[in-house]
């Protein structure tokens, strides 16, 4: 029968390889890119300049440093409580910038969502925000440092700025996921924009809003550490900077790393708890 | 006087796409009207032009004595509260409970702040409970609405429309995603609402047999024009053929009851 013929044709006797993927332009570009990366890597291995440090020597020295850092941490320039206080300063910086950023982004995110706004407003906000996001946070802080002076004020403004850029994109995209019909229904029943937003849009995207905000909080925590070191924003980052480039104290560097690690893990645990909680209710 | 009158209503999306042309309908209070026609004939556009969810290009819509096309936004909002709407995909807010979804029907009566905060009066809440009980959903009241079956969701949709205290219900393919059993329940409820509450019901339907069985009046739409307007008993095979542009025998319609048409 026909069916048998087709089944026979499924495995035709042929020596030619059968292509499954089409060999189009994008496939060629991807292959060429991979190939050139492989070539560059191989060339790199043969041409790098190791002056007088041997590969093996370098690796062992690094591990010795790590060993000193993490197995012999000590307190030299600050006490345990002072260190704790500094971490809390860093967390406060992260929290402040996330909260301010979230409030601003919620409002602008609504205006940036295509289904809640006009195309003109939505596009202009989205384009502006894309530019804000393209510039790294550290750079924003340094830009604002011109006006506010290097320190915590510049850090707060710069970090908020970048958080807003990030959260507007995240929020508006979760608002856009809402079924257009829900908006249509409420509009047809005479509800106005504010009522639709608070009664349908925000309840529907609450899970996304919370998880994106928390993700940004975690990012802001690590940025806040870096800001303490790079922009004099205070907190544990400043101690990190002093220990590494001023006192050259490897052991204290280890202590600070432990502080940051413990708090990062704590944040992660809290985040998981919150997410589990909102998924249930 | 008629509750709803459409006069020379047209909708043109651009120069070449004409969704509706010269629609003239007069609808009385308490009528149960089925709008039938092939996909893309303009049934949904017609329904949405009535409450200006889609802005008609020209023509007149008179609802309850008011010229709908020339009212201000605030007045339009007020008039929309008097027109309930029911959709194929229910469009409930999934994360909220059934009763919260029903109460959304009252938002049009509230100020921005009160509505946004979701503050409802005791009377409204009691009315919501009563409606849910009437529609057999008393046990599901506090469930999240995405936990319901399709038929139950559609009943929540009906409750949400009814709590608006509407004079008219517009139903856009209310049973297109439901199984025959749930479809029957929904159609029975719509019929009951029309008969006992005197609410005008306009239903877009794909199923000709359902339309013939339930409606007082059939409006056949084809390519944006009304090609039939009359009782279900008068409609002939030729007219259905004209609406769908195919032979009646080719349609998947069970017209087992000969009495439905005099053809």
Coordinates of C-alpha atoms in Angstrom, one line a residue:
Chain A
X1 CA 0.0 0.0 0.0
X2 CA 0.9 3.7 -0.1
X3 CA 1.8 3.6 3.6
X4 CA 4.3 0.9 3.0
X5 CA 5.9 2.7 0.2
X6 CA 6.3 5.8 2.3
X7 CA 7.8 3.7 5.1
X8 CA 10.3 2.2 2.7
X9 CA 11.2 5.6 1.4
X10 CA 12.0 6.8 4.9
X11 CA 15.3 4.9 4.8
X12 CA 16.4 5.3 1.1
X13 CA 19.6 3.6 0.1
X14 CA 21.9 6.5 -0.5
X15 CA 25.5 7.4 0.1
X16 CA 24.9 11.2 0.1
X17 CA 24.6 12.8 3.5
X18 CA 21.1 14.3 4.0
X19 CA 21.0 17.8 5.3
X20 CA 18.5 18.6 8.1
X21 CA 19.5 22.2 8.7
X22 CA 19.4 24.6 5.9
X23 CA 22.7 26.2 5.0
X24 CA 21.6 29.7 4.9
X25 CA 23.3 33.0 5.6
X26 CA 22.9 33.0 9.4
X27 CA 24.3 29.4 9.7
X28 CA 27.4 30.5 7.7
X29 CA 27.9 33.5 9.9
X30 CA 27.7 31.5 13.1
X31 CA 30.1 28.9 11.8
X32 CA 32.6 31.5 10.6
X33 CA 32.4 33.3 14.0
X34 CA 33.1 30.0 15.9
X35 CA 35.9 29.1 13.6
X36 CA 37.6 32.5 14.0
X37 CA 37.3 32.3 17.8
X38 CA 38.9 28.9 17.8
X39 CA 41.8 30.2 15.6
X40 CA 42.3 33.3 17.8
X41 CA 42.4 31.1 20.9
X42 CA 45.0 28.8 19.5
X43 CA 47.1 31.8 18.3
X44 CA 46.7 33.4 21.8
X45 CA 48.1 30.3 23.5
X46 CA 51.3 30.5 21.4
X47 CA 51.9 34.2 21.5
X48 CA 51.2 35.4 25.1
X49 CA 53.9 37.0 27.0
X50 CA 54.6 35.4 30.3
X51 CA 57.8 37.4 31.0
X52 CA 59.4 35.4 33.8
X53 CA 56.4 33.9 35.5
X54 CA 55.9 30.2 34.7
X55 CA 52.4 28.9 34.2
X56 CA 52.7 26.4 37.0
X57 CA 54.3 28.9 39.3
X58 CA 51.6 31.4 38.8
X59 CA 48.8 29.0 39.5
X60 CA 50.4 27.7 42.7
X61 CA 51.0 31.3 43.9
X62 CA 47.3 32.1 43.2
X63 CA 46.2 29.1 45.2
X64 CA 48.6 30.1 48.0
X65 CA 46.9 33.5 48.1
X66 CA 43.5 32.0 48.2
X67 CA 44.6 29.7 51.0
X68 CA 45.9 32.6 53.0
X69 CA 42.7 34.6 52.3
X70 CA 40.2 32.0 53.2
X71 CA 41.9 29.9 55.8
X72 CA 43.5 32.6 57.9
X73 CA 41.1 35.5 57.9
X74 CA 41.6 38.1 60.6
X75 CA 40.4 41.4 61.9
X76 CA 43.0 44.1 61.8
X77 CA 41.6 47.5 60.9
X78 CA 38.1 46.9 62.1
X79 CA 36.2 44.8 64.6
X80 CA 33.5 42.2 63.9
X81 CA 30.7 44.6 64.8
X82 CA 32.2 47.4 62.7
X83 CA 32.4 45.0 59.8
X84 CA 28.8 44.0 60.3
X85 CA 27.8 47.7 60.4
X86 CA 29.6 48.3 57.1
X87 CA 27.8 45.4 55.4
X88 CA 24.5 46.9 56.6
X89 CA 25.5 50.2 55.1
X90 CA 26.1 48.5 51.8
X91 CA 22.8 46.6 52.0
X92 CA 21.0 49.9 52.9
X93 CA 22.5 51.5 49.8
X94 CA 21.2 48.6 47.7
X95 CA 17.8 48.7 49.4
X96 CA 17.4 52.4 49.0
X97 CA 18.2 52.5 45.3
X98 CA 16.0 49.5 44.7
X99 CA 13.0 50.9 46.5
X100 CA 13.3 54.4 44.9
X101 CA 13.9 52.7 41.5
X102 CA 10.9 50.4 41.9
X103 CA 8.5 53.2 42.7
X104 CA 9.6 55.3 39.8
X105 CA 9.7 52.3 37.5
X106 CA 6.2 51.1 38.4
X107 CA 4.7 54.4 37.2
X108 CA 6.8 54.7 34.1
X109 CA 6.5 51.0 33.4
X110 CA 2.8 51.4 33.1
X111 CA 3.3 54.2 30.6
X112 CA 5.9 52.1 28.7
X113 CA 3.6 49.1 28.4
X114 CA 2.2 49.0 24.9
X115 CA -1.3 47.8 26.0
X116 CA -1.7 50.6 28.6
X117 CA -0.3 53.5 26.8
X118 CA -0.1 55.2 23.4
X119 CA 2.6 53.9 21.0
X120 CA 4.3 57.3 21.0
X121 CA 4.7 57.5 24.8
X122 CA 5.6 53.8 25.1
X123 CA 8.2 53.9 22.4
X124 CA 9.9 57.1 23.6
X125 CA 10.1 55.8 27.2
X126 CA 11.4 52.4 26.0
X127 CA 14.1 54.0 23.7
X128 CA 15.2 56.4 26.5
X129 CA 15.5 53.5 28.9
X130 CA 17.5 51.4 26.4
X131 CA 20.1 54.1 26.4
X132 CA 20.1 54.3 30.2
X133 CA 20.7 50.6 30.4
X134 CA 23.4 50.6 27.7
X135 CA 25.7 52.6 30.0
X136 CA 27.0 50.6 33.0
X137 CA 25.9 51.5 36.5
X138 CA 29.5 52.4 37.6
X139 CA 29.7 54.9 34.7
X140 CA 26.4 56.5 35.8
X141 CA 27.7 56.9 39.3
X142 CA 30.9 58.6 38.0
X143 CA 28.8 60.8 35.7
X144 CA 26.7 62.0 38.7
X145 CA 29.8 62.3 40.8
X146 CA 30.6 65.4 38.7
X147 CA 27.5 67.2 40.1
X148 CA 27.3 65.6 43.5
X149 CA 30.9 64.9 44.2
X150 CA 32.3 61.4 44.7
X151 CA 30.5 59.7 47.5
X152 CA 27.2 58.2 48.6
X153 CA 25.0 60.8 47.0
X154 CA 26.4 60.1 43.5
X155 CA 26.2 56.4 44.2
X156 CA 22.5 56.6 45.1
X157 CA 21.5 58.7 42.1
X158 CA 23.6 56.7 39.7
X159 CA 22.4 53.3 40.9
X160 CA 18.8 54.4 41.0
X161 CA 19.1 55.7 37.5
X162 CA 20.3 52.3 36.2
X163 CA 17.8 50.4 38.4
X164 CA 15.0 52.5 36.8
X165 CA 16.2 51.6 33.4
X166 CA 16.3 48.0 34.2
X167 CA 13.0 47.7 36.1
X168 CA 11.0 49.7 33.6
X169 CA 11.9 47.2 30.9
X170 CA 11.1 44.3 33.2
X171 CA 7.9 45.7 34.5
X172 CA 6.5 46.9 31.2
X173 CA 7.2 43.5 29.6
X174 CA 5.3 41.7 32.4
X175 CA 2.4 44.2 32.0
X176 CA 2.3 43.5 28.3
X177 CA 1.9 39.8 29.0
X178 CA -1.6 40.4 30.4
X179 CA -4.3 39.1 28.1
X180 CA -5.6 42.1 26.1
X181 CA -9.1 40.8 26.5
X182 CA -9.1 41.5 30.2
X183 CA -8.4 45.1 29.5
X184 CA -11.1 45.1 26.9
X185 CA -13.7 43.5 29.2
X186 CA -13.1 46.1 31.9
X187 CA -13.1 49.0 29.5
X188 CA -16.4 47.7 28.0
X189 CA -17.9 47.7 31.5
X190 CA -17.1 51.3 32.0
X191 CA -13.9 51.0 34.1
X192 CA -11.3 53.7 33.6
X193 CA -7.5 53.4 33.2
X194 CA -6.6 53.6 36.9
X195 CA -9.2 51.0 37.9
X196 CA -8.0 48.7 35.1
X197 CA -4.4 49.1 36.2
X198 CA -4.9 48.5 39.9
X199 CA -7.6 45.8 39.6
X200 CA -6.3 43.8 36.7
X201 CA -2.9 44.7 35.5
X202 CA -1.0 44.9 38.8
X203 CA -2.6 41.8 40.5
X204 CA -1.9 39.8 37.4
X205 CA 1.8 40.8 37.2
X206 CA 2.5 40.8 41.0
X207 CA 4.7 37.7 40.8
X208 CA 6.8 39.1 38.1
X209 CA 7.0 42.5 39.8
X210 CA 8.3 41.0 43.0
X211 CA 10.8 38.6 41.5
X212 CA 12.2 41.2 39.1
X213 CA 12.5 43.7 42.0
X214 CA 14.3 41.2 44.2
X215 CA 16.6 40.2 41.3
X216 CA 17.5 43.9 41.0
X217 CA 18.1 44.1 44.7
X218 CA 20.6 41.3 44.5
X219 CA 22.3 43.1 41.6
X220 CA 22.3 46.4 43.5
X221 CA 23.9 44.7 46.5
X222 CA 26.9 43.6 44.4
X223 CA 27.0 47.0 42.7
X224 CA 26.9 48.7 46.1
X225 CA 30.0 46.7 47.1
X226 CA 31.8 47.9 44.0
X227 CA 30.6 51.5 44.5
X228 CA 32.1 51.5 48.0
X229 CA 35.4 50.6 46.4
X230 CA 35.2 52.7 43.2
X231 CA 33.2 55.7 44.1
X232 CA 33.8 56.2 47.8
X233 CA 30.2 55.3 48.6
X234 CA 31.2 53.8 52.0
X235 CA 30.1 50.4 53.3
X236 CA 32.0 47.2 53.1
X237 CA 33.2 48.0 49.6
X238 CA 35.4 50.8 51.0
X239 CA 37.0 48.5 53.5
X240 CA 37.6 46.1 50.6
X241 CA 39.3 48.8 48.7
X242 CA 41.5 49.8 51.7
X243 CA 42.4 46.3 52.5
X244 CA 43.4 45.4 49.0
X245 CA 45.2 48.5 47.7
X246 CA 46.2 50.4 50.8
X247 CA 47.0 47.9 53.5
X248 CA 47.7 45.0 51.1
X249 CA 46.2 42.8 53.8
X250 CA 45.2 39.5 52.2
X251 CA 43.8 38.0 55.4
X252 CA 41.4 40.9 56.0
X253 CA 40.4 40.7 52.4
X254 CA 39.4 37.1 53.2
X255 CA 37.3 38.3 56.1
X256 CA 35.5 40.9 54.0
X257 CA 34.8 38.3 51.3
X258 CA 33.2 36.0 53.9
X259 CA 31.0 38.9 55.0
X260 CA 29.8 39.5 51.5
X261 CA 29.4 35.8 50.8
X262 CA 27.3 35.2 53.9
X263 CA 25.0 38.1 53.1
X264 CA 24.7 37.2 49.4
X265 CA 23.6 33.7 50.5
X266 CA 21.1 35.1 53.0
X267 CA 19.6 37.3 50.3
X268 CA 19.3 34.3 48.0
X269 CA 17.5 32.2 50.7
X270 CA 15.1 35.1 51.3
X271 CA 14.5 35.4 47.6
X272 CA 13.7 31.8 47.2
X273 CA 11.3 31.9 50.2
X274 CA 9.4 34.9 48.9
X275 CA 9.1 33.3 45.4
X276 CA 7.8 30.1 46.9
X277 CA 5.3 32.0 49.0
X278 CA 3.9 34.1 46.1
X279 CA 3.6 31.0 43.9
X280 CA 1.3 29.4 46.4
X281 CA -1.1 32.2 47.0
Chain B
X1 CA -39.3 52.8 21.4
X2 CA -36.5 50.6 20.4
X3 CA -33.7 50.0 23.0
X4 CA -31.0 50.0 20.4
X5 CA -30.9 51.4 16.9
X6 CA -28.2 51.2 14.4
X7 CA -28.5 53.5 11.4
X8 CA -26.3 53.3 8.3
X9 CA -23.5 52.0 10.5
X10 CA -20.2 51.4 8.7
X11 CA -16.7 50.5 9.7
X12 CA -13.7 50.8 7.3
X13 CA -10.3 49.9 8.5
X14 CA -8.5 51.3 5.5
X15 CA -9.4 52.1 1.9
X16 CA -9.7 48.4 1.0
X17 CA -10.9 46.6 4.1
X18 CA -14.5 47.3 4.7
X19 CA -15.6 45.5 7.9
X20 CA -19.2 46.7 8.0
X21 CA -21.3 48.6 5.5
X22 CA -24.7 50.2 6.0
X23 CA -25.9 48.2 8.9
X24 CA -29.5 49.1 9.9
X25 CA -31.0 47.3 12.9
X26 CA -33.6 48.1 15.4
X27 CA -33.6 46.1 18.6
X28 CA -36.4 46.0 21.2
X29 CA -36.2 45.4 24.9
X30 CA -35.9 41.8 25.9
X31 CA -35.2 40.5 22.5
X32 CA -32.8 37.5 22.1
X33 CA -30.9 38.0 18.8
X34 CA -28.4 35.6 17.3
X35 CA -25.9 37.0 14.8
X36 CA -24.7 34.3 12.5
X37 CA -22.2 34.4 9.6
X38 CA -18.8 33.0 8.5
X39 CA -15.6 33.9 10.2
X40 CA -14.4 37.4 9.2
X41 CA -17.9 38.5 8.1
X42 CA -17.9 41.3 10.6
X43 CA -19.9 39.9 13.5
X44 CA -17.3 40.8 16.2
X45 CA -16.8 44.3 14.7
X46 CA -20.6 44.8 14.7
X47 CA -20.8 43.9 18.3
X48 CA -17.9 46.1 19.3
X49 CA -19.2 49.1 17.3
X50 CA -22.3 49.1 19.4
X51 CA -20.5 50.1 22.6
X52 CA -17.7 51.8 20.7
X53 CA -14.9 49.4 21.7
X54 CA -14.3 49.8 18.0
X55 CA -15.0 53.3 16.7
X56 CA -17.4 53.1 13.7
X57 CA -16.4 55.1 10.6
X58 CA -19.9 56.6 10.1
X59 CA -23.5 56.0 10.9
X60 CA -25.5 56.3 14.1
X61 CA -25.9 54.2 17.2
X62 CA -28.8 55.1 19.5
X63 CA -28.9 53.3 22.8
X64 CA -31.7 53.9 25.3
X65 CA -32.5 57.2 23.5
X66 CA -28.9 58.5 23.6
X67 CA -26.8 59.0 20.5
X68 CA -23.8 56.9 21.5
X69 CA -21.4 58.2 18.9
X70 CA -21.5 61.8 20.0
X71 CA -21.2 61.5 23.8
X72 CA -18.3 62.6 25.9
X73 CA -16.0 60.0 27.5
X74 CA -17.5 60.3 30.9
X75 CA -21.0 59.8 29.5
X76 CA -19.8 56.9 27.3
X77 CA -18.4 55.3 30.5
X78 CA -21.8 55.7 32.1
X79 CA -23.6 54.2 29.2
X80 CA -21.1 51.3 28.9
X81 CA -22.1 50.2 32.4
X82 CA -25.6 49.6 31.0
X83 CA -24.2 47.2 28.4
X84 CA -22.7 44.0 29.6
X85 CA -20.2 42.1 27.5
X86 CA -19.3 38.4 27.4
X87 CA -16.4 36.9 25.5
X88 CA -15.3 33.6 24.0
X89 CA -12.2 33.5 26.2
X90 CA -13.9 34.7 29.4
X91 CA -11.0 37.2 30.1
X92 CA -11.0 36.8 33.9
X93 CA -8.1 38.1 36.0
X94 CA -6.6 34.7 36.8
X95 CA -4.9 35.6 40.0
X96 CA -8.0 37.0 41.6
X97 CA -10.8 35.0 43.2
X98 CA -14.1 34.4 41.5
X99 CA -16.0 36.9 43.6
X100 CA -13.4 39.6 43.0
X101 CA -13.8 39.0 39.3
X102 CA -17.6 39.4 39.5
X103 CA -17.2 42.6 41.5
X104 CA -15.1 44.1 38.6
X105 CA -18.5 44.6 36.9
X106 CA -19.1 47.4 39.4
X107 CA -16.0 49.4 38.6
X108 CA -17.7 51.5 36.0
X109 CA -20.0 53.0 38.8
X110 CA -17.1 54.0 41.0
X111 CA -14.7 56.9 41.2
X112 CA -11.1 56.2 40.1
X113 CA -9.7 55.9 43.6
X114 CA -12.5 53.8 45.1
X115 CA -12.5 51.5 42.1
X116 CA -8.7 51.2 42.0
X117 CA -8.5 50.3 45.6
X118 CA -11.3 47.7 45.1
X119 CA -13.6 49.0 47.7
X120 CA -17.1 47.6 47.3
X121 CA -20.3 48.3 49.3
X122 CA -21.9 45.5 51.3
X123 CA -24.9 45.6 49.0
X124 CA -22.6 45.0 46.0
X125 CA -20.9 42.1 47.7
X126 CA -24.3 40.6 48.6
X127 CA -25.5 41.0 45.0
X128 CA -22.3 39.2 43.8
X129 CA -23.0 36.3 46.1
X130 CA -26.6 36.2 45.0
X131 CA -25.6 36.1 41.3
X132 CA -23.0 33.4 41.9
X133 CA -25.6 31.4 43.7
X134 CA -28.1 31.9 40.8
X135 CA -25.4 30.7 38.4
X136 CA -24.6 27.6 40.5
X137 CA -21.1 28.9 41.5
X138 CA -21.7 29.4 45.2
X139 CA -19.1 26.8 46.2
X140 CA -16.4 28.3 43.9
X141 CA -16.7 31.9 45.3
X142 CA -13.3 32.1 46.9
X143 CA -11.4 30.0 44.4
X144 CA -8.8 31.5 42.2
X145 CA -10.5 32.0 38.9
X146 CA -7.9 30.0 36.9
X147 CA -8.9 26.9 38.9
X148 CA -12.3 26.8 37.2
X149 CA -13.4 24.9 34.1
X150 CA -14.3 26.7 30.9
X151 CA -18.0 26.5 31.5
X152 CA -17.6 27.8 35.0
X153 CA -15.4 30.7 33.9
X154 CA -18.0 31.7 31.3
X155 CA -20.7 31.7 34.1
X156 CA -18.4 34.0 36.1
X157 CA -18.2 36.2 33.0
X158 CA -22.0 36.3 32.9
X159 CA -22.2 37.2 36.6
X160 CA -19.7 40.0 36.0
X161 CA -21.8 41.3 33.2
X162 CA -25.1 41.0 35.2
X163 CA -23.8 42.8 38.3
X164 CA -23.5 45.9 36.0
X165 CA -27.3 45.9 36.1
X166 CA -27.2 46.1 32.3
X167 CA -30.1 46.7 29.9
X168 CA -28.3 44.7 27.2
X169 CA -25.8 41.9 26.9
X170 CA -23.4 41.6 24.0
X171 CA -22.0 38.1 23.7
X172 CA -19.1 37.5 21.4
X173 CA -19.0 33.7 20.6
X174 CA -19.8 32.8 24.2
X175 CA -19.8 29.1 23.6
X176 CA -17.1 28.7 20.9
X177 CA -14.5 27.2 23.4
X178 CA -16.9 25.1 25.4
X179 CA -18.0 21.5 25.1
X180 CA -21.6 20.8 24.0
X181 CA -22.7 20.2 27.6
X182 CA -21.3 23.5 29.0
X183 CA -22.6 25.3 25.9
X184 CA -26.1 24.2 26.6
X185 CA -25.8 25.4 30.2
X186 CA -24.5 28.8 29.1
X187 CA -27.2 29.2 26.4
X188 CA -29.9 28.2 28.8
X189 CA -28.7 30.8 31.3
X190 CA -28.6 33.5 28.6
X191 CA -32.1 32.6 27.5
X192 CA -33.3 32.7 31.1
X193 CA -31.7 36.1 31.7
X194 CA -33.3 37.5 28.6
X195 CA -36.8 36.1 29.5
X196 CA -36.9 36.7 33.2
X197 CA -35.0 39.9 33.6
X198 CA -36.1 41.5 30.3
X199 CA -32.5 42.1 29.2
X200 CA -31.8 42.3 25.5
X201 CA -29.2 39.7 24.5
X202 CA -27.3 39.9 21.2
X203 CA -25.1 36.8 20.7
X204 CA -22.6 36.1 18.0
X205 CA -22.7 32.4 17.1
X206 CA -20.9 30.0 14.9
X207 CA -23.4 27.2 15.5
X208 CA -26.4 27.7 13.3
X209 CA -28.4 25.0 15.0
X210 CA -27.9 26.7 18.4
X211 CA -28.9 30.1 16.9
X212 CA -32.1 28.6 15.5
X213 CA -32.9 26.8 18.7
X214 CA -32.5 29.7 21.2
X215 CA -33.1 33.0 19.4
X216 CA -36.2 35.1 18.8
X217 CA -34.5 36.7 15.8
X218 CA -31.7 35.8 13.5
X219 CA -29.4 38.3 11.8
X220 CA -27.3 36.9 9.1
X221 CA -24.1 38.8 8.3
X222 CA -21.9 38.2 5.3
X223 CA -19.1 40.3 4.1
X224 CA -20.0 43.2 6.3
X225 CA -23.6 43.3 5.3
X226 CA -26.8 42.1 6.7
X227 CA -28.2 39.5 4.4
X228 CA -31.0 38.1 6.6
X229 CA -33.0 39.7 9.4
X230 CA -36.0 37.7 10.6
X231 CA -37.3 35.0 12.8
X232 CA -35.6 31.6 13.0
X233 CA -38.7 29.9 11.8
X234 CA -38.7 31.8 8.5
X235 CA -35.2 31.2 7.5
X236 CA -34.7 29.0 4.5
X237 CA -31.9 26.7 3.4
X238 CA -31.2 29.1 0.5
X239 CA -30.8 32.0 2.9
X240 CA -28.4 30.1 5.1
X241 CA -26.6 29.2 1.9
X242 CA -26.4 32.8 1.1
X243 CA -25.0 33.7 4.5
X244 CA -22.3 31.1 4.5
X245 CA -21.7 31.0 0.7
X246 CA -21.8 27.3 0.6
X247 CA -24.4 24.5 0.1
X248 CA -26.4 23.8 3.1
X249 CA -25.5 20.1 2.9
X250 CA -21.9 21.0 3.2
X251 CA -22.4 22.8 6.5
X252 CA -22.0 20.9 9.7
X253 CA -25.4 21.7 10.9
X254 CA -27.9 19.3 12.4
X255 CA -31.2 20.6 11.4
X256 CA -33.0 17.5 12.5
X257 CA -36.1 19.3 13.4
X258 CA -37.9 20.2 10.2
X259 CA -40.0 22.8 12.0
X260 CA -37.0 25.1 12.3
X261 CA -37.4 26.3 8.8
X262 CA -40.1 26.5 6.3
X263 CA -37.8 25.7 3.3

